[in-house]
Coordinates of C-alpha atoms and ligand atoms in Angstrom, one line a residue:
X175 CA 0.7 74.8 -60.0
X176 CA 3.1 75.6 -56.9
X177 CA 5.5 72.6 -56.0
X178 CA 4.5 70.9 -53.1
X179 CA 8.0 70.3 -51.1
X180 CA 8.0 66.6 -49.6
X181 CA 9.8 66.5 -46.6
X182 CA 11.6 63.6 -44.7
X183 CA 12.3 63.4 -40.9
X184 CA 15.3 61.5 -39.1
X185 CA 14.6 61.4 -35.3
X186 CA 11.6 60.8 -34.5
X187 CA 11.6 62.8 -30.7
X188 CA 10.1 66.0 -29.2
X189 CA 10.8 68.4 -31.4
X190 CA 10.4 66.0 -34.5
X191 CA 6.5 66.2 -33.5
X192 CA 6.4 69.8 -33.3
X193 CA 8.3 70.6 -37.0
X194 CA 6.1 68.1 -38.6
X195 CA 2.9 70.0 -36.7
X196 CA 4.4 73.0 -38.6
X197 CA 4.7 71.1 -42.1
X198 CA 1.3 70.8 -41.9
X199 CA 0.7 74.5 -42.1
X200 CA 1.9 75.4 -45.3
X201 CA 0.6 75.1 -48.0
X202 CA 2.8 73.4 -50.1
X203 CA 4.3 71.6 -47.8
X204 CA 3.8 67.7 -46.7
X205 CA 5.4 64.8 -44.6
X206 CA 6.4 62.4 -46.8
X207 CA 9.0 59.7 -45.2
X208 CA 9.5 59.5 -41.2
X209 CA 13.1 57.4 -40.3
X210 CA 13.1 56.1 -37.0
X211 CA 15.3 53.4 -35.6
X212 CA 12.7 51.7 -34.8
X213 CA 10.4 50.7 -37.3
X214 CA 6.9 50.8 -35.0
X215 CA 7.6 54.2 -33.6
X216 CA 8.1 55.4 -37.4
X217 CA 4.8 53.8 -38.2
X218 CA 2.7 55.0 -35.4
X219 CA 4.7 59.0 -36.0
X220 CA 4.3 58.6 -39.9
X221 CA -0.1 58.0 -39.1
X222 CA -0.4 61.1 -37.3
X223 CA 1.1 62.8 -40.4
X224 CA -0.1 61.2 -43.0
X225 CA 3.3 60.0 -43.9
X226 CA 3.6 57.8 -46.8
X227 CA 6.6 56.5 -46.4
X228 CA 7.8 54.8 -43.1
X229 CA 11.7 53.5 -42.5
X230 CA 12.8 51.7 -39.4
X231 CA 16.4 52.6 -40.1
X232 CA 18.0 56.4 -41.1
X233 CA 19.7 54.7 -44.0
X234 CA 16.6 53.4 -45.6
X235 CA 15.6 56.7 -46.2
X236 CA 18.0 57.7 -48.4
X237 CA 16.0 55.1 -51.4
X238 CA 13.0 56.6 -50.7
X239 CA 11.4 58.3 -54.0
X240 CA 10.5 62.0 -54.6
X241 CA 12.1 63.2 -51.4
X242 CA 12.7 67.5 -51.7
X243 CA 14.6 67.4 -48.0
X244 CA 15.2 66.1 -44.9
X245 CA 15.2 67.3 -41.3
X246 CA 17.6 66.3 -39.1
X247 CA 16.3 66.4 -35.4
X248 CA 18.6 63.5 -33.6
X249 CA 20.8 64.4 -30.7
X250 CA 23.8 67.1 -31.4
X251 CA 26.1 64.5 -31.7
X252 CA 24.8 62.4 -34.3
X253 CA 23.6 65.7 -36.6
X254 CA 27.1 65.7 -38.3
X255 CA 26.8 61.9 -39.1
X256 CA 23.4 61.9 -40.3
X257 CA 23.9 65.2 -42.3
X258 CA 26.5 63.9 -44.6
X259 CA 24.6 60.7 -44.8
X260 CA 21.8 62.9 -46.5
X261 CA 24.2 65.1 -48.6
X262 CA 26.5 62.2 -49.7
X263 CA 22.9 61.1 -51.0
X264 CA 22.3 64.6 -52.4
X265 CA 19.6 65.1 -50.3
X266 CA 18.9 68.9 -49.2
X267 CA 19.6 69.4 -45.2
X268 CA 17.9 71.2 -42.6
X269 CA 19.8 70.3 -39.4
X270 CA 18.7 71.0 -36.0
X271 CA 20.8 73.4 -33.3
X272 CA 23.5 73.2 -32.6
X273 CA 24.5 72.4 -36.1
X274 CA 27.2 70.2 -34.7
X275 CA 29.5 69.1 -31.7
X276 CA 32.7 71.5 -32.4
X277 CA 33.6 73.4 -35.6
X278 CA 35.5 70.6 -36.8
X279 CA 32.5 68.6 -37.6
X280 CA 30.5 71.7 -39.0
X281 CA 33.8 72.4 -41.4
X282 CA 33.1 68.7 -42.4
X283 CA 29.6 68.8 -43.4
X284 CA 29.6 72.3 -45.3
X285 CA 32.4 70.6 -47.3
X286 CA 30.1 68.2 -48.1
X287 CA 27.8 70.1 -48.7
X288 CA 30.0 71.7 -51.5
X289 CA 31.7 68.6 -53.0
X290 CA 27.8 67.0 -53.5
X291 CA 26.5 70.7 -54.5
X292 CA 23.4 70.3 -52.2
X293 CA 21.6 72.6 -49.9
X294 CA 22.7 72.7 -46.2
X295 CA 20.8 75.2 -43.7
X296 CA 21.0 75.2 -39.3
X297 CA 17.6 75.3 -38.0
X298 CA 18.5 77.9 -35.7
X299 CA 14.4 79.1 -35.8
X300 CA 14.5 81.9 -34.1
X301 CA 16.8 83.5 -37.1
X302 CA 13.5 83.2 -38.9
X303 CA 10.6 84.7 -36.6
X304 CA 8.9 87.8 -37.5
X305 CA 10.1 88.8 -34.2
X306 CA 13.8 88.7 -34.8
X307 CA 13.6 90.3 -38.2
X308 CA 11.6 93.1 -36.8
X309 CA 14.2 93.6 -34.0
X310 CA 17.1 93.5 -36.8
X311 CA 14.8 96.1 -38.4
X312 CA 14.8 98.5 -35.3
X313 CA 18.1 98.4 -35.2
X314 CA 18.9 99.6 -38.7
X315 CA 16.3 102.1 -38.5
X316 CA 18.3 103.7 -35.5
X317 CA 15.3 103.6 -33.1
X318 CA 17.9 102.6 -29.8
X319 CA 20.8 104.3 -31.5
X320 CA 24.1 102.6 -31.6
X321 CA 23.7 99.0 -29.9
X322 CA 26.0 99.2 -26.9
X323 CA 25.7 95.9 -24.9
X324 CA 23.9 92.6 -25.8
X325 CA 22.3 91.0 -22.6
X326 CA 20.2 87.2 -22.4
X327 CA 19.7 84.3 -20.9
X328 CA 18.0 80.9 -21.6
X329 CA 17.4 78.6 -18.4
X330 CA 15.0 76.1 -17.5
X331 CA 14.6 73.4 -14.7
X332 CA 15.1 69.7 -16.0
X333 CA 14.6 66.6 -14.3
X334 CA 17.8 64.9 -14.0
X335 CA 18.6 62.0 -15.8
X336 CA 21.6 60.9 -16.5
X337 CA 20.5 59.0 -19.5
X338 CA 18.9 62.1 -20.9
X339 CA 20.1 63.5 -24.1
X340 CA 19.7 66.9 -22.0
X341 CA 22.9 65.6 -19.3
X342 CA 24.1 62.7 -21.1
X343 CA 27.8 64.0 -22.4
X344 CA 28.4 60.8 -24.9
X345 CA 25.0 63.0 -26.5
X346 CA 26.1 65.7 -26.2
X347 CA 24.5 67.0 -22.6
X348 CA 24.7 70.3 -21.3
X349 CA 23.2 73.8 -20.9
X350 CA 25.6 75.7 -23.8
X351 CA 24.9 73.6 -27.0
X352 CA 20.9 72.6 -25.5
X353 CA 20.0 76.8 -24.9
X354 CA 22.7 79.3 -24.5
X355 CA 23.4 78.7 -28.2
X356 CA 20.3 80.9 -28.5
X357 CA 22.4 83.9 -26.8
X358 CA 25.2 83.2 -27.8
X359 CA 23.6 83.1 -31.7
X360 CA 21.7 86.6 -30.6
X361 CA 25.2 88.0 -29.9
X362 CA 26.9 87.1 -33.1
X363 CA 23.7 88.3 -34.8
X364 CA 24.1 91.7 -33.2
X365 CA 27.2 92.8 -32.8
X366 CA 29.5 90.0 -34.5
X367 CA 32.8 88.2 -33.7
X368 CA 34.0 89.5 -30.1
X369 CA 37.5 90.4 -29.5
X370 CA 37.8 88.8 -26.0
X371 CA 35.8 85.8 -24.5
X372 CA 35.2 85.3 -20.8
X373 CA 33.3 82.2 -19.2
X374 CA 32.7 79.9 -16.4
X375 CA 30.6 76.5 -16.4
X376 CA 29.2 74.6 -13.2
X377 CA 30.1 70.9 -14.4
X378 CA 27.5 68.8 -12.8
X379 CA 27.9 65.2 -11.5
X380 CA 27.2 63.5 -14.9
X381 CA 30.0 65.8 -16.1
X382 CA 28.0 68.6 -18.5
X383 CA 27.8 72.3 -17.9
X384 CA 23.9 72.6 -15.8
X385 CA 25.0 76.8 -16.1
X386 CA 27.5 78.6 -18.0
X387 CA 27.5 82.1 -17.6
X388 CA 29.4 83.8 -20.3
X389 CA 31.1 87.8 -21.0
X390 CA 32.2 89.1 -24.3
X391 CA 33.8 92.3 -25.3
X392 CA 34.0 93.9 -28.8
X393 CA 35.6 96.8 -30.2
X394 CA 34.0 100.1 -29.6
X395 CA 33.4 99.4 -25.6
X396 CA 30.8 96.6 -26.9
X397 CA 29.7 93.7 -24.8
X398 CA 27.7 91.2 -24.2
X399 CA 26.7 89.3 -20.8
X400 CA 24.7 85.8 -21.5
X401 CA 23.6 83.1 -19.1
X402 CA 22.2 79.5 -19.6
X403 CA 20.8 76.8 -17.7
X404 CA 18.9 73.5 -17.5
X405 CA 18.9 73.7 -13.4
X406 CA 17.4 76.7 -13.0
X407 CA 14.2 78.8 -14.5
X408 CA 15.8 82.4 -15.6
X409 CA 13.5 85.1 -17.2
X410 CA 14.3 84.1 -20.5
X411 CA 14.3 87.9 -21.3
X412 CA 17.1 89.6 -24.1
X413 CA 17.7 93.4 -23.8
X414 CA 19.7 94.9 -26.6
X415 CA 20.7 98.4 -24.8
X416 CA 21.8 101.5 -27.3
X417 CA 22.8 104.8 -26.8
X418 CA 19.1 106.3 -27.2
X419 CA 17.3 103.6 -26.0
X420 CA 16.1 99.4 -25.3
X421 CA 14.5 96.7 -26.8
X422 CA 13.2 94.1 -24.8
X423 CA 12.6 90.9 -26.6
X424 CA 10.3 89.5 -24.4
X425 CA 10.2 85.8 -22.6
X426 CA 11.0 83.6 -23.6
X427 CA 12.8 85.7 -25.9
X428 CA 14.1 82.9 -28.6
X429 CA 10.0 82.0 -29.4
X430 CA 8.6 85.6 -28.4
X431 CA 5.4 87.0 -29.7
X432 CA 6.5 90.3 -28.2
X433 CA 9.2 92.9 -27.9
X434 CA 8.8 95.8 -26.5
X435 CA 11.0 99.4 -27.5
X436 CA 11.6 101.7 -25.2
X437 CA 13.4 105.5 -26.0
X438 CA 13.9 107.8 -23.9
X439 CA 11.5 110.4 -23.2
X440 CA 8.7 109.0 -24.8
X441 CA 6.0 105.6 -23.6
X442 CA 7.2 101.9 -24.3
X443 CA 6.4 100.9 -27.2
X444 CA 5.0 97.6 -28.1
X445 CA 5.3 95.0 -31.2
X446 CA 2.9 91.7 -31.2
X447 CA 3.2 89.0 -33.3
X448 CA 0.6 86.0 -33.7
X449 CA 2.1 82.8 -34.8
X450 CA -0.5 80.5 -36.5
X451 CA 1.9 77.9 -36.1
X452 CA 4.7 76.9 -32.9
X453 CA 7.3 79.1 -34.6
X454 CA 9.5 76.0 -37.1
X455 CA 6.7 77.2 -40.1
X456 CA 9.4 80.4 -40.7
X457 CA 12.5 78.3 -41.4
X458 CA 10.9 75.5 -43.3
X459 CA 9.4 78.4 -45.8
X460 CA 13.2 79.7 -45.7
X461 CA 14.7 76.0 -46.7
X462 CA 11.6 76.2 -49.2
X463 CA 12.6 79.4 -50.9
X464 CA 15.9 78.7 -51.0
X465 CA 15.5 75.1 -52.6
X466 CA 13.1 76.9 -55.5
X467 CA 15.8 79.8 -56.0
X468 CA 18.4 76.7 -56.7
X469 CA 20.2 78.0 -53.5
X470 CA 22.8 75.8 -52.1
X471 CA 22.4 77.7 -48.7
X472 CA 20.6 80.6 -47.2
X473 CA 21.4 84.0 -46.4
X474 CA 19.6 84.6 -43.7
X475 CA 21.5 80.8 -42.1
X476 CA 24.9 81.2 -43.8
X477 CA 27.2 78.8 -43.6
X478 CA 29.8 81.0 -42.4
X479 CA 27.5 82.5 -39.5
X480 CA 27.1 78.5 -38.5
X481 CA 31.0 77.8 -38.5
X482 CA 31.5 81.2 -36.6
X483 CA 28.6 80.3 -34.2
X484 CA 29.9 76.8 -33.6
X485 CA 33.9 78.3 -33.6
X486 CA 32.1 80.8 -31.0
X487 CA 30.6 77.9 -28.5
X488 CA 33.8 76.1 -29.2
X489 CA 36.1 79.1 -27.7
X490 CA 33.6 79.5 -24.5
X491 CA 33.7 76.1 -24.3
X492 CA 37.6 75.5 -23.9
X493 CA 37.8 78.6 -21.6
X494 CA 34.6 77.3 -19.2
X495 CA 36.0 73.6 -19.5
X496 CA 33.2 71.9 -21.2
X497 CA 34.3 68.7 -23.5
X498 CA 32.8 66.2 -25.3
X499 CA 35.7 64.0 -25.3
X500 CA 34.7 61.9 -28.3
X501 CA 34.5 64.7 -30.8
X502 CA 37.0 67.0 -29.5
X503 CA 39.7 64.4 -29.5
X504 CA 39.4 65.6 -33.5
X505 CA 38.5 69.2 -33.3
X506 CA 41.6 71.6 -33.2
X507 CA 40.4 74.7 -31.4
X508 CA 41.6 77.9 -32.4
X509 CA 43.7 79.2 -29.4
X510 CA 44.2 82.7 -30.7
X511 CA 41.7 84.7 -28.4
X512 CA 41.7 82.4 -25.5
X513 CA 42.4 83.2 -22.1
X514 CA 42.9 79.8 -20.7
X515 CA 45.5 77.0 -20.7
X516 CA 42.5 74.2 -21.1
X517 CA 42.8 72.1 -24.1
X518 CA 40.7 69.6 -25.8
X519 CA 43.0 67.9 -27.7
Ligands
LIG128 N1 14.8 74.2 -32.4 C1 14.3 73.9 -31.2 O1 13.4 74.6 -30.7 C2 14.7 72.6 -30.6 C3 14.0 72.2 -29.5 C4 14.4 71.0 -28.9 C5 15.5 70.3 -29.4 N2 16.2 70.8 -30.5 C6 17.3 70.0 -31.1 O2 16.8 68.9 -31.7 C7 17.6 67.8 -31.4 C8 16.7 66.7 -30.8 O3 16.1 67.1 -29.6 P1 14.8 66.4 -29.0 O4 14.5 67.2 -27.8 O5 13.8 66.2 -30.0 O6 15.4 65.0 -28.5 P2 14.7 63.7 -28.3 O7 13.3 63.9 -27.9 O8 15.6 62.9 -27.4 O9 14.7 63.0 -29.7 C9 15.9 62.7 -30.4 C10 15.6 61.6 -31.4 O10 16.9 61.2 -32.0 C11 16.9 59.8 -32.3 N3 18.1 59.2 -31.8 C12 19.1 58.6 -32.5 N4 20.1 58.2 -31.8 C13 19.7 58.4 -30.5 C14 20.3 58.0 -29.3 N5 21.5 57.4 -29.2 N6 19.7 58.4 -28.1 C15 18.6 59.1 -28.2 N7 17.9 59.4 -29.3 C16 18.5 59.1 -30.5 C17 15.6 59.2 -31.6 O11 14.7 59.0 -32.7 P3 14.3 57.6 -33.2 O12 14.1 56.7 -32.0 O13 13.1 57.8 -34.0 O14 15.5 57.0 -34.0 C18 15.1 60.3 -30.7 O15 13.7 60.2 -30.6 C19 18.7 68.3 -30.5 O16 19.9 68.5 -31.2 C20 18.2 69.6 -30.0 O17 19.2 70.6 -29.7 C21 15.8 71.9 -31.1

């Protein structure tokens, strides 16, 4: 009989509800322990999936019985805290975006991932959708010939709040690690580490980047031009541009059910994709696989494409003078391709 992976959640929020809405579509899959710091919203989220086990604190979790793995969906700056917590307890990790604050705490948790010998894994989704891998698989066949430029953006419209995990900096607040992680991600994915970084932030009055517009050049005339927001709506559109051609990932482009090819000479061409499921089904089955292959991480999620991803935001970060004063205080940033005199430490 397949295994049935039982699955524990810390952080009961939004996006708590729609992974454990996922869960419940595969097969062999279930909710089994819900922590909460609050023992009455862990009851009443552990009801409405069939949760049998209920914590009112994240460390009482770590006792409970016949737990596979844990998902991690509290604000950024608690993920490396709570990620160790799990590991320490050998307890498999799937941690929410960004994986961290600043590469100093991502350096911390894969270590412990690799002194306890346990499975760590980002849940960047999108790495996982049909979508993506189709796109990757464009690309290798040479449909758009050799990728040239990289171009997306991710902005929406918040309320403000300054209590809000969205502009509160003390959790983390802020367009870059919120959304443009998901271009900033799709440009590492596509064309890799760039040789020179260029950005500017608009620092809003509860002192997080609302925008951060961001320019990247790699070898080979490559480049990459990426935008985020949580003041404004964008199109949410990513356009990878080669020398014979486009694809258009269309919007929002990090949860697409379409992309769209276009080559020269000839009609657009167009991919669906139905999701049965609101997209987090893909990396859970990844987390899945890679626990029954005795994997201690995945390919697809690497933990060098986290630490590069997070050293990534880090460098736009101290050139567009974004800080999280708390954690940088600890993270030494890597100068080397820098073109500002800004410093966290
Ligand atoms: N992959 C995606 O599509 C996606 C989408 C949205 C968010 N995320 C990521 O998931 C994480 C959570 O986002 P969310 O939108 O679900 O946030 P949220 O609705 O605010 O939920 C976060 C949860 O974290 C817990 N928490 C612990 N300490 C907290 C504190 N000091 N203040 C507030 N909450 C605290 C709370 O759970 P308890 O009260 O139960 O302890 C809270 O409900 C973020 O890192 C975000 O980047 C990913």
């Amino acid at each position: 009989m397949a295994k049935i992976y039982n699955w524990g959640i810390i952080g009961l929020g939004k996006i708590a509800h729609k992974f454990a809405q996922d869960i419940q579509v595969i097969k062999n899959a279930r909710i089994h322990a819900v922590a909460s710091r609050s023992m009455a919203k862990a009851k009443e989220f552990g009801a409405q999936y069939n949760a049998p086990h209920c914590f009112g604190s994240y460390e009482a979790l770590m006792d409970c019985p016949d737990l596979d793995v844990v998902y991690i969906a509290t604000p950024h700056v608690y993920h490396c805290e709570h990620t160790i917590l799990c590991l320490k307890n050998k307890i498999p990790v799937l941690c929410e975006k960004p994986f961290a604050i600043n590469a100093a705490e991502v350096r911390k948790m894969i270590s412990a991932a690799s002194t306890n010998k346990t499975f760590l894994m980002e849940a960047l989704w999108t790495r996982f959708l049909p979508t993506t891998l189709k796109v990757l698989e464009l690309i290798e066949s040479g449909a758009i010939g050799e990728v040239q430029t990289v171009k997306a953006d991710f902005g929406f419209k918040a309320t403000f709040d300054s209590k809000s995990r969205l502009f509160d900096q003390s959790l983390g607040g802020g367009s870059l690690l919120d959304v443009g992680i998901y271009p900033v991600f799709l440009s590492l994915l596509i064309l890799g580490k760039p040789s020179t970084v260029k950005a500017i932030a608009s620092i809003g009055k509860s002192n997080v980047d609302e925008s951060c517009g961001m320019l990247m050049k790699y070898p080979h005339n490559k480049m990459a031009i990426l935008h985020s927001s949580v003041v404004n709506k964008t199109a949410t559109e990513a356009f990878i541009y080669g020398s014979m051609g486009t694809i258009r990932i269309n919007t929002r482009w990090h949860e697409p059910t379409s992309i769209t090819l276009l080559q020269e000479g000839k009609e657009p061409k167009d991919f669906f994709f139905d999701f049965d499921s609101n997209g987090y089904r893909y990396e859970a089955e990844e987390v899945q696989r890679c626990l029954a292959a005795n994997q201690l991480m995945s390919n697809l999620m690497s933990h060098n494409f986290s630490l590069d991803l997070i050293e990534l935001l880090d460098e736009i970060r101290m050139i567009a003078g974004i800080q999280y004063p708390d954690q940088d205080k600890n993270n030494q940033l890597n100068p080397k391709k820098s073109d500002s005199n800004f410093s966290l430490n």
